C-alpha cells in the first residue's frame, strides 16, 4: 500500500471533480466510480508519476495572485485599447528568476503568459531567465518584483528535496 | 436571468469587444497578441462564470473544466506566436530588446534550436 500523500489526495480530488463535471452530476455512482478510477490511475504509472510534495497554502496563494493579476491587467489593457492616443511603449526585458526546477519555470511561464500586458517570448532554463514582452516599459521594476514573488510562491508550493538549480530536471 | 449572471456575461462581452478593437488598433504584432490572445480568455472566463451561475452546479463544474483546459493550453500557443514573431521580424523594431543580442550570439555560434 502506498503512502497517502497530499499530492495524491490533490490528484484524486481533482480527477474525481473532472469526472463528475464531465458526467454532469455528482451522484453517488459517479463519485464512487470516480474515486475508484482516480485511485487506480494515480496508483499506477498510467499518468506521469509525480514526485515531490505539494503544499496547498502557497499554491492557493499563487492562484490568488494570478487571479488578481488577471483582473488588474485586463483592466489596464482595456484602458490602453480605449485610450485615443497610443501610449504603449513596448519592450522585451530579461528577468532572472530563482526557481529550483524546470517544472517551476513552466508554471511561471503559464502564469505570466495568461495575464494580459505581459508575456514570455522565450525562456532559458539553463540560467533561469525569462525574456518577457511588456506593453509598458516603465512598469519594468514592478513586473520584475511580481515575477519573483510568483517564483518564490511556486517553489514554496512545490518543494523539491534536492534543488538542482534551474537546469535541474523536473 | 439572475442579475449576477447578467453582470458577468455583460462584462465578458464588453471584454471580448474591447479585445476585438485592440486587435485592430494596436500597431505591432506583439501588442495585438496581448489584445487577442489574452483578453479574450478573460472574456471567456467571465461569460463561463455567468453561465455557471445561471445554470447551476453541474453546468458550473463543466464550465470550470473548460476554463481550466483553456487556461492551461492557451499560454503555450500565445508564447509560440510571440517567439515566432520575434524570430522572423527584423531587429531594432523595439527600443529595448534584451533577447535579440542573446539570439544573435547563438546564431553566430551556429546553434539552431
PDB file of C-alpha atoms in Angstrom:
ATOM      1  CA  UNK A   1       0.000   0.000   0.000  1.00  0.00           C
ATOM      2  CA  UNK A   2       1.426   3.342  -0.987  1.00  0.00           C
ATOM      3  CA  UNK A   3       1.614   6.182   1.433  1.00  0.00           C
ATOM      4  CA  UNK A   4      -1.255   8.665   1.180  1.00  0.00           C
ATOM      5  CA  UNK A   5       0.391  11.994   0.447  1.00  0.00           C
ATOM      6  CA  UNK A   6      -1.078  15.448  -0.066  1.00  0.00           C
ATOM      7  CA  UNK A   7      -0.044  15.197  -3.693  1.00  0.00           C
ATOM      8  CA  UNK A   8      -2.038  12.001  -4.120  1.00  0.00           C
ATOM      9  CA  UNK A   9      -5.074  13.436  -2.332  1.00  0.00           C
ATOM     10  CA  UNK A  10      -4.992  16.575  -4.504  1.00  0.00           C
ATOM     11  CA  UNK A  11      -4.622  14.438  -7.648  1.00  0.00           C
ATOM     12  CA  UNK A  12      -7.529  12.170  -6.686  1.00  0.00           C
ATOM     13  CA  UNK A  13      -9.773  15.098  -5.701  1.00  0.00           C
ATOM     14  CA  UNK A  14      -9.136  16.924  -8.994  1.00  0.00           C
ATOM     15  CA  UNK A  15      -9.669  13.777 -11.057  1.00  0.00           C
ATOM     16  CA  UNK A  16     -12.953  12.984  -9.253  1.00  0.00           C
ATOM     17  CA  UNK A  17     -14.078  16.588  -9.775  1.00  0.00           C
ATOM     18  CA  UNK A  18     -13.308  16.451 -13.509  1.00  0.00           C
ATOM     19  CA  UNK A  19     -15.010  13.028 -13.814  1.00  0.00           C
ATOM     20  CA  UNK A  20     -18.223  14.227 -12.146  1.00  0.00           C
ATOM     21  CA  UNK A  21     -18.149  17.526 -14.053  1.00  0.00           C
ATOM     22  CA  UNK A  22     -17.928  15.719 -17.365  1.00  0.00           C
ATOM     23  CA  UNK A  23     -20.784  13.376 -16.400  1.00  0.00           C
ATOM     24  CA  UNK A  24     -22.802  16.426 -15.432  1.00  0.00           C
ATOM     25  CA  UNK A  25     -23.859  15.355 -11.963  1.00  0.00           C
ATOM     26  CA  UNK A  26     -22.258  14.369  -8.664  1.00  0.00           C
ATOM     27  CA  UNK A  27     -24.338  11.282  -7.966  1.00  0.00           C
ATOM     28  CA  UNK A  28     -23.159   8.546  -5.592  1.00  0.00           C
ATOM     29  CA  UNK A  29     -22.387   6.269  -8.544  1.00  0.00           C
ATOM     30  CA  UNK A  30     -20.334   8.924 -10.290  1.00  0.00           C
ATOM     31  CA  UNK A  31     -18.446   9.786  -7.097  1.00  0.00           C
ATOM     32  CA  UNK A  32     -17.714   6.132  -6.320  1.00  0.00           C
ATOM     33  CA  UNK A  33     -16.602   5.237  -9.853  1.00  0.00           C
ATOM     34  CA  UNK A  34     -14.573   8.440  -9.955  1.00  0.00           C
ATOM     35  CA  UNK A  35     -12.742   7.627  -6.726  1.00  0.00           C
ATOM     36  CA  UNK A  36     -12.003   4.080  -7.906  1.00  0.00           C
ATOM     37  CA  UNK A  37     -10.711   5.274 -11.291  1.00  0.00           C
ATOM     38  CA  UNK A  38      -8.677   8.113  -9.770  1.00  0.00           C
ATOM     39  CA  UNK A  39      -7.099   5.772  -7.214  1.00  0.00           C
ATOM     40  CA  UNK A  40      -6.247   3.302  -9.981  1.00  0.00           C
ATOM     41  CA  UNK A  41      -4.802   5.948 -12.294  1.00  0.00           C
ATOM     42  CA  UNK A  42      -2.798   7.719  -9.603  1.00  0.00           C
ATOM     43  CA  UNK A  43      -1.584   4.423  -8.143  1.00  0.00           C
ATOM     44  CA  UNK A  44      -0.213   3.069 -11.378  1.00  0.00           C
ATOM     45  CA  UNK A  45       2.100   4.696 -13.870  1.00  0.00           C
ATOM     46  CA  UNK A  46      -0.622   5.349 -16.445  1.00  0.00           C
ATOM     47  CA  UNK A  47      -0.306   9.007 -15.568  1.00  0.00           C
ATOM     48  CA  UNK A  48       3.127  10.568 -15.234  1.00  0.00           C
ATOM     49  CA  UNK A  49       4.284   9.627 -11.751  1.00  0.00           C
ATOM     50  CA  UNK A  50       4.590  12.846  -9.790  1.00  0.00           C
ATOM     51  CA  UNK A  51       7.444  13.400  -7.426  1.00  0.00           C
ATOM     52  CA  UNK A  52       7.986  15.834  -4.617  1.00  0.00           C
ATOM     53  CA  UNK A  53       5.469  17.230  -2.211  1.00  0.00           C
ATOM     54  CA  UNK A  54       2.615  19.687  -2.543  1.00  0.00           C
ATOM     55  CA  UNK A  55       1.967  22.478  -0.081  1.00  0.00           C
ATOM     56  CA  UNK A  56      -1.597  23.610  -0.548  1.00  0.00           C
ATOM     57  CA  UNK A  57      -1.432  27.061   1.093  1.00  0.00           C
ATOM     58  CA  UNK A  58       1.378  28.550  -1.059  1.00  0.00           C
ATOM     59  CA  UNK A  59      -0.243  27.054  -4.170  1.00  0.00           C
ATOM     60  CA  UNK A  60      -3.579  28.671  -3.295  1.00  0.00           C
ATOM     61  CA  UNK A  61      -1.787  31.990  -2.691  1.00  0.00           C
ATOM     62  CA  UNK A  62      -0.118  31.534  -6.096  1.00  0.00           C
ATOM     63  CA  UNK A  63      -3.551  31.028  -7.676  1.00  0.00           C
ATOM     64  CA  UNK A  64      -4.988  34.043  -5.882  1.00  0.00           C
ATOM     65  CA  UNK A  65      -2.079  36.233  -7.010  1.00  0.00           C
ATOM     66  CA  UNK A  66      -2.551  35.094 -10.627  1.00  0.00           C
ATOM     67  CA  UNK A  67      -6.315  35.718 -10.406  1.00  0.00           C
ATOM     68  CA  UNK A  68      -5.960  39.278  -9.075  1.00  0.00           C
ATOM     69  CA  UNK A  69      -3.260  39.902 -11.662  1.00  0.00           C
ATOM     70  CA  UNK A  70      -5.647  38.676 -14.361  1.00  0.00           C
ATOM     71  CA  UNK A  71      -8.280  41.235 -13.316  1.00  0.00           C
ATOM     72  CA  UNK A  72      -5.993  44.246 -12.830  1.00  0.00           C
ATOM     73  CA  UNK A  73      -4.000  43.675 -16.009  1.00  0.00           C
ATOM     74  CA  UNK A  74      -7.153  43.109 -18.092  1.00  0.00           C
ATOM     75  CA  UNK A  75      -8.397  46.487 -16.874  1.00  0.00           C
ATOM     76  CA  UNK A  76      -5.078  48.132 -17.765  1.00  0.00           C
ATOM     77  CA  UNK A  77      -5.001  46.585 -21.259  1.00  0.00           C
ATOM     78  CA  UNK A  78      -8.649  47.602 -21.789  1.00  0.00           C
ATOM     79  CA  UNK A  79      -7.776  51.156 -20.778  1.00  0.00           C
ATOM     80  CA  UNK A  80      -4.913  51.101 -23.270  1.00  0.00           C
ATOM     81  CA  UNK A  81      -7.302  49.943 -26.010  1.00  0.00           C
ATOM     82  CA  UNK A  82      -9.843  52.723 -25.496  1.00  0.00           C
ATOM     83  CA  UNK A  83      -7.252  55.480 -24.976  1.00  0.00           C
ATOM     84  CA  UNK A  84      -7.412  57.757 -28.045  1.00  0.00           C
ATOM     85  CA  UNK A  85      -3.654  58.213 -28.345  1.00  0.00           C
ATOM     86  CA  UNK A  86      -1.290  55.276 -28.457  1.00  0.00           C
ATOM     87  CA  UNK A  87       0.866  55.406 -25.339  1.00  0.00           C
ATOM     88  CA  UNK A  88       2.263  51.881 -25.410  1.00  0.00           C
ATOM     89  CA  UNK A  89       5.999  51.635 -25.042  1.00  0.00           C
ATOM     90  CA  UNK A  90       6.852  48.038 -25.759  1.00  0.00           C
ATOM     91  CA  UNK A  91       9.977  46.305 -24.578  1.00  0.00           C
ATOM     92  CA  UNK A  92      11.434  42.831 -24.218  1.00  0.00           C
ATOM     93  CA  UNK A  93      13.239  42.533 -20.927  1.00  0.00           C
ATOM     94  CA  UNK A  94      15.280  39.752 -19.363  1.00  0.00           C
ATOM     95  CA  UNK A  95      14.188  38.671 -15.879  1.00  0.00           C
ATOM     96  CA  UNK A  96      16.248  36.276 -13.791  1.00  0.00           C
ATOM     97  CA  UNK A  97      14.003  34.055 -11.695  1.00  0.00           C
ATOM     98  CA  UNK A  98      15.315  31.943  -8.835  1.00  0.00           C
ATOM     99  CA  UNK A  99      13.499  28.644  -9.489  1.00  0.00           C
ATOM    100  CA  UNK A 100      14.517  25.153  -8.465  1.00  0.00           C
ATOM    101  CA  UNK A 101      13.405  23.074 -11.451  1.00  0.00           C
ATOM    102  CA  UNK A 102      12.064  23.328 -14.969  1.00  0.00           C
ATOM    103  CA  UNK A 103       8.607  22.473 -13.667  1.00  0.00           C
ATOM    104  CA  UNK A 104       8.553  25.686 -11.650  1.00  0.00           C
ATOM    105  CA  UNK A 105       9.709  27.615 -14.701  1.00  0.00           C
ATOM    106  CA  UNK A 106       6.874  26.102 -16.758  1.00  0.00           C
ATOM    107  CA  UNK A 107       4.303  27.011 -14.101  1.00  0.00           C
ATOM    108  CA  UNK A 108       5.690  30.534 -14.036  1.00  0.00           C
ATOM    109  CA  UNK A 109       5.546  30.851 -17.845  1.00  0.00           C
ATOM    110  CA  UNK A 110       1.891  29.790 -17.904  1.00  0.00           C
ATOM    111  CA  UNK A 111       1.048  32.226 -15.076  1.00  0.00           C
ATOM    112  CA  UNK A 112       2.846  35.141 -16.721  1.00  0.00           C
ATOM    113  CA  UNK A 113       1.537  34.467 -20.215  1.00  0.00           C
ATOM    114  CA  UNK A 114      -2.089  34.112 -19.142  1.00  0.00           C
ATOM    115  CA  UNK A 115      -2.182  37.673 -17.813  1.00  0.00           C
ATOM    116  CA  UNK A 116      -2.659  40.405 -20.409  1.00  0.00           C
ATOM    117  CA  UNK A 117       0.093  43.016 -20.678  1.00  0.00           C
ATOM    118  CA  UNK A 118       2.991  40.677 -20.093  1.00  0.00           C
ATOM    119  CA  UNK A 119       4.087  37.582 -21.978  1.00  0.00           C
ATOM    120  CA  UNK A 120       7.063  35.283 -22.181  1.00  0.00           C
ATOM    121  CA  UNK A 121       8.759  35.462 -25.568  1.00  0.00           C
ATOM    122  CA  UNK A 122      11.499  32.998 -24.748  1.00  0.00           C
ATOM    123  CA  UNK A 123      12.929  31.262 -21.730  1.00  0.00           C
ATOM    124  CA  UNK A 124      16.393  29.976 -20.955  1.00  0.00           C
ATOM    125  CA  UNK A 125      16.027  27.087 -18.489  1.00  0.00           C
ATOM    126  CA  UNK A 126      19.804  26.776 -18.050  1.00  0.00           C
ATOM    127  CA  UNK A 127      20.174  30.196 -16.488  1.00  0.00           C
ATOM    128  CA  UNK A 128      16.584  30.573 -15.274  1.00  0.00           C
ATOM    129  CA  UNK A 129      15.974  33.645 -17.400  1.00  0.00           C
ATOM    130  CA  UNK A 130      12.607  34.707 -18.789  1.00  0.00           C
ATOM    131  CA  UNK A 131      12.523  37.095 -21.729  1.00  0.00           C
ATOM    132  CA  UNK A 132       9.282  38.968 -21.228  1.00  0.00           C
ATOM    133  CA  UNK A 133       7.411  41.289 -23.541  1.00  0.00           C
ATOM    134  CA  UNK A 134       5.769  44.251 -21.806  1.00  0.00           C
ATOM    135  CA  UNK A 135       3.303  46.749 -23.197  1.00  0.00           C
ATOM    136  CA  UNK A 136       4.721  49.444 -20.909  1.00  0.00           C
ATOM    137  CA  UNK A 137       8.464  49.519 -20.428  1.00  0.00           C
ATOM    138  CA  UNK A 138       8.148  51.799 -17.391  1.00  0.00           C
ATOM    139  CA  UNK A 139       6.469  49.004 -15.416  1.00  0.00           C
ATOM    140  CA  UNK A 140       9.679  47.005 -15.597  1.00  0.00           C
ATOM    141  CA  UNK A 141      10.576  47.160 -11.891  1.00  0.00           C
ATOM    142  CA  UNK A 142       7.028  46.249 -10.798  1.00  0.00           C
ATOM    143  CA  UNK A 143       6.830  43.323 -13.211  1.00  0.00           C
ATOM    144  CA  UNK A 144      10.239  42.000 -12.172  1.00  0.00           C
ATOM    145  CA  UNK A 145       9.266  42.091  -8.488  1.00  0.00           C
ATOM    146  CA  UNK A 146       5.925  40.457  -9.263  1.00  0.00           C
ATOM    147  CA  UNK A 147       7.507  37.592 -11.232  1.00  0.00           C
ATOM    148  CA  UNK A 148       9.976  36.982  -8.427  1.00  0.00           C
ATOM    149  CA  UNK A 149       7.103  36.847  -5.911  1.00  0.00           C
ATOM    150  CA  UNK A 150       5.378  34.290  -8.145  1.00  0.00           C
ATOM    151  CA  UNK A 151       8.599  32.272  -8.403  1.00  0.00           C
ATOM    152  CA  UNK A 152       9.009  32.200  -4.623  1.00  0.00           C
ATOM    153  CA  UNK A 153       5.414  31.022  -4.165  1.00  0.00           C
ATOM    154  CA  UNK A 154       5.770  28.373  -6.885  1.00  0.00           C
ATOM    155  CA  UNK A 155       8.916  26.985  -5.246  1.00  0.00           C
ATOM    156  CA  UNK A 156       7.248  27.040  -1.820  1.00  0.00           C
ATOM    157  CA  UNK A 157       4.155  25.285  -3.166  1.00  0.00           C
ATOM    158  CA  UNK A 158       6.017  22.509  -4.962  1.00  0.00           C
ATOM    159  CA  UNK A 159       9.146  21.988  -2.872  1.00  0.00           C
ATOM    160  CA  UNK A 160      11.864  19.675  -4.135  1.00  0.00           C
ATOM    161  CA  UNK A 161      14.124  17.744  -1.831  1.00  0.00           C
ATOM    162  CA  UNK A 162      17.304  18.301  -3.812  1.00  0.00           C
ATOM    163  CA  UNK A 163      17.242  21.665  -5.561  1.00  0.00           C
ATOM    164  CA  UNK A 164      19.405  21.304  -8.631  1.00  0.00           C
ATOM    165  CA  UNK A 165      19.233  24.878  -9.871  1.00  0.00           C
ATOM    166  CA  UNK A 166      17.062  25.944 -12.759  1.00  0.00           C
ATOM    167  CA  UNK A 167      18.803  23.481 -15.035  1.00  0.00           C
ATOM    168  CA  UNK A 168      17.707  20.505 -12.944  1.00  0.00           C
ATOM    169  CA  UNK A 169      15.299  18.008 -14.362  1.00  0.00           C
ATOM    170  CA  UNK A 170      11.710  18.198 -13.118  1.00  0.00           C
TER     171      UNK A 170
ATOM    172  CA  UNK B   1     -31.953  35.913 -15.599  1.00  0.00           C
ATOM    173  CA  UNK B   2     -30.020  36.219 -12.381  1.00  0.00           C
ATOM    174  CA  UNK B   3     -28.558  39.770 -12.066  1.00  0.00           C
ATOM    175  CA  UNK B   4     -25.130  38.419 -11.112  1.00  0.00           C
ATOM    176  CA  UNK B   5     -25.129  36.129 -14.155  1.00  0.00           C
ATOM    177  CA  UNK B   6     -26.200  39.016 -16.385  1.00  0.00           C
ATOM    178  CA  UNK B   7     -23.461  41.264 -14.997  1.00  0.00           C
ATOM    179  CA  UNK B   8     -20.781  38.596 -15.558  1.00  0.00           C
ATOM    180  CA  UNK B   9     -21.932  37.810 -19.104  1.00  0.00           C
ATOM    181  CA  UNK B  10     -22.113  41.533 -19.899  1.00  0.00           C
ATOM    182  CA  UNK B  11     -18.614  42.138 -18.507  1.00  0.00           C
ATOM    183  CA  UNK B  12     -17.309  39.210 -20.562  1.00  0.00           C
ATOM    184  CA  UNK B  13     -18.951  40.520 -23.726  1.00  0.00           C
ATOM    185  CA  UNK B  14     -17.501  44.004 -23.181  1.00  0.00           C
ATOM    186  CA  UNK B  15     -14.054  42.473 -22.692  1.00  0.00           C
ATOM    187  CA  UNK B  16     -14.441  40.463 -25.908  1.00  0.00           C
ATOM    188  CA  UNK B  17     -15.470  43.586 -27.862  1.00  0.00           C
ATOM    189  CA  UNK B  18     -12.502  45.508 -26.444  1.00  0.00           C
ATOM    190  CA  UNK B  19     -10.192  42.651 -27.415  1.00  0.00           C
ATOM    191  CA  UNK B  20     -11.518  42.870 -30.979  1.00  0.00           C
ATOM    192  CA  UNK B  21     -10.999  46.637 -31.077  1.00  0.00           C
ATOM    193  CA  UNK B  22      -7.497  46.198 -29.676  1.00  0.00           C
ATOM    194  CA  UNK B  23      -6.721  43.719 -32.447  1.00  0.00           C
ATOM    195  CA  UNK B  24      -7.456  46.470 -34.966  1.00  0.00           C
ATOM    196  CA  UNK B  25      -5.963  49.416 -33.083  1.00  0.00           C
ATOM    197  CA  UNK B  26      -2.638  48.144 -31.804  1.00  0.00           C
ATOM    198  CA  UNK B  27       0.223  48.566 -34.214  1.00  0.00           C
ATOM    199  CA  UNK B  28       2.677  45.764 -33.526  1.00  0.00           C
ATOM    200  CA  UNK B  29       2.041  42.035 -33.671  1.00  0.00           C
ATOM    201  CA  UNK B  30       3.061  41.709 -30.025  1.00  0.00           C
ATOM    202  CA  UNK B  31       0.503  44.246 -28.815  1.00  0.00           C
ATOM    203  CA  UNK B  32      -2.159  42.547 -30.929  1.00  0.00           C
ATOM    204  CA  UNK B  33      -1.418  39.220 -29.249  1.00  0.00           C
ATOM    205  CA  UNK B  34      -1.918  40.904 -25.897  1.00  0.00           C
ATOM    206  CA  UNK B  35      -5.379  42.017 -27.000  1.00  0.00           C
ATOM    207  CA  UNK B  36      -6.467  38.920 -28.900  1.00  0.00           C
ATOM    208  CA  UNK B  37      -4.727  36.114 -27.094  1.00  0.00           C
ATOM    209  CA  UNK B  38      -5.015  37.324 -23.514  1.00  0.00           C
ATOM    210  CA  UNK B  39      -8.074  39.491 -23.147  1.00  0.00           C
ATOM    211  CA  UNK B  40     -10.306  37.003 -24.929  1.00  0.00           C
ATOM    212  CA  UNK B  41      -9.713  34.105 -22.478  1.00  0.00           C
ATOM    213  CA  UNK B  42     -10.594  36.513 -19.685  1.00  0.00           C
ATOM    214  CA  UNK B  43     -13.775  37.281 -21.618  1.00  0.00           C
ATOM    215  CA  UNK B  44     -14.465  33.545 -21.899  1.00  0.00           C
ATOM    216  CA  UNK B  45     -13.904  33.030 -18.169  1.00  0.00           C
ATOM    217  CA  UNK B  46     -16.326  35.859 -17.322  1.00  0.00           C
ATOM    218  CA  UNK B  47     -19.028  34.547 -19.664  1.00  0.00           C
ATOM    219  CA  UNK B  48     -18.472  30.999 -18.377  1.00  0.00           C
ATOM    220  CA  UNK B  49     -18.773  32.190 -14.771  1.00  0.00           C
ATOM    221  CA  UNK B  50     -22.005  33.964 -15.643  1.00  0.00           C
ATOM    222  CA  UNK B  51     -23.347  30.875 -17.392  1.00  0.00           C
ATOM    223  CA  UNK B  52     -22.305  28.751 -14.418  1.00  0.00           C
ATOM    224  CA  UNK B  53     -24.246  30.989 -12.027  1.00  0.00           C
ATOM    225  CA  UNK B  54     -27.291  30.801 -14.288  1.00  0.00           C
ATOM    226  CA  UNK B  55     -27.428  27.056 -14.960  1.00  0.00           C
ATOM    227  CA  UNK B  56     -26.409  25.698 -11.579  1.00  0.00           C
ATOM    228  CA  UNK B  57     -23.767  23.431 -10.096  1.00  0.00           C
ATOM    229  CA  UNK B  58     -23.469  20.757 -12.771  1.00  0.00           C
ATOM    230  CA  UNK B  59     -23.116  23.350 -15.520  1.00  0.00           C
ATOM    231  CA  UNK B  60     -20.692  25.391 -13.437  1.00  0.00           C
ATOM    232  CA  UNK B  61     -18.495  22.308 -12.968  1.00  0.00           C
ATOM    233  CA  UNK B  62     -18.395  21.749 -16.738  1.00  0.00           C
ATOM    234  CA  UNK B  63     -17.511  25.412 -17.228  1.00  0.00           C
ATOM    235  CA  UNK B  64     -14.705  25.044 -14.667  1.00  0.00           C
ATOM    236  CA  UNK B  65     -13.239  22.096 -16.596  1.00  0.00           C
ATOM    237  CA  UNK B  66     -13.461  24.029 -19.869  1.00  0.00           C
ATOM    238  CA  UNK B  67     -11.899  27.105 -18.248  1.00  0.00           C
ATOM    239  CA  UNK B  68      -9.051  25.069 -16.772  1.00  0.00           C
ATOM    240  CA  UNK B  69      -8.351  23.482 -20.176  1.00  0.00           C
ATOM    241  CA  UNK B  70      -8.256  26.922 -21.787  1.00  0.00           C
ATOM    242  CA  UNK B  71      -6.012  28.453 -19.109  1.00  0.00           C
ATOM    243  CA  UNK B  72      -3.548  25.565 -19.322  1.00  0.00           C
ATOM    244  CA  UNK B  73      -3.307  25.334 -23.104  1.00  0.00           C
ATOM    245  CA  UNK B  74      -3.692  28.891 -24.367  1.00  0.00           C
ATOM    246  CA  UNK B  75      -0.452  30.344 -22.904  1.00  0.00           C
ATOM    247  CA  UNK B  76       1.518  27.740 -24.855  1.00  0.00           C
ATOM    248  CA  UNK B  77       0.005  28.889 -28.141  1.00  0.00           C
ATOM    249  CA  UNK B  78       0.417  32.571 -27.345  1.00  0.00           C
ATOM    250  CA  UNK B  79       4.015  32.040 -26.263  1.00  0.00           C
ATOM    251  CA  UNK B  80       4.809  30.242 -29.532  1.00  0.00           C
ATOM    252  CA  UNK B  81       3.264  33.102 -31.529  1.00  0.00           C
ATOM    253  CA  UNK B  82       5.401  35.629 -29.633  1.00  0.00           C
ATOM    254  CA  UNK B  83       8.513  33.582 -30.242  1.00  0.00           C
ATOM    255  CA  UNK B  84       7.749  33.039 -33.926  1.00  0.00           C
ATOM    256  CA  UNK B  85       7.226  36.770 -34.454  1.00  0.00           C
ATOM    257  CA  UNK B  86      10.415  37.610 -32.590  1.00  0.00           C
ATOM    258  CA  UNK B  87      12.439  35.220 -34.699  1.00  0.00           C
ATOM    259  CA  UNK B  88      11.058  36.389 -38.028  1.00  0.00           C
ATOM    260  CA  UNK B  89      10.827  40.181 -37.673  1.00  0.00           C
ATOM    261  CA  UNK B  90      13.865  42.344 -38.386  1.00  0.00           C
ATOM    262  CA  UNK B  91      15.880  43.522 -35.390  1.00  0.00           C
ATOM    263  CA  UNK B  92      15.526  47.014 -33.997  1.00  0.00           C
ATOM    264  CA  UNK B  93      11.749  47.247 -34.007  1.00  0.00           C
ATOM    265  CA  UNK B  94      11.683  47.760 -30.256  1.00  0.00           C
ATOM    266  CA  UNK B  95      13.731  50.268 -28.272  1.00  0.00           C
ATOM    267  CA  UNK B  96      14.501  47.800 -25.530  1.00  0.00           C
ATOM    268  CA  UNK B  97      15.044  44.224 -26.659  1.00  0.00           C
ATOM    269  CA  UNK B  98      17.219  42.179 -24.357  1.00  0.00           C
ATOM    270  CA  UNK B  99      16.509  38.915 -26.179  1.00  0.00           C
ATOM    271  CA  UNK B 100      17.892  39.983 -29.565  1.00  0.00           C
ATOM    272  CA  UNK B 101      21.597  40.072 -28.552  1.00  0.00           C
ATOM    273  CA  UNK B 102      21.261  36.616 -26.945  1.00  0.00           C
ATOM    274  CA  UNK B 103      19.716  35.157 -30.083  1.00  0.00           C
ATOM    275  CA  UNK B 104      22.245  36.859 -32.333  1.00  0.00           C
ATOM    276  CA  UNK B 105      25.066  35.390 -30.259  1.00  0.00           C
ATOM    277  CA  UNK B 106      23.529  31.915 -30.532  1.00  0.00           C
ATOM    278  CA  UNK B 107      23.063  32.412 -34.254  1.00  0.00           C
ATOM    279  CA  UNK B 108      26.731  33.359 -34.694  1.00  0.00           C
ATOM    280  CA  UNK B 109      27.808  30.274 -32.783  1.00  0.00           C
ATOM    281  CA  UNK B 110      25.727  28.210 -35.165  1.00  0.00           C
ATOM    282  CA  UNK B 111      23.336  26.932 -32.537  1.00  0.00           C
ATOM    283  CA  UNK B 112      19.966  26.235 -34.011  1.00  0.00           C
ATOM    284  CA  UNK B 113      17.107  25.081 -31.910  1.00  0.00           C
TER     285      UNK B 113
END
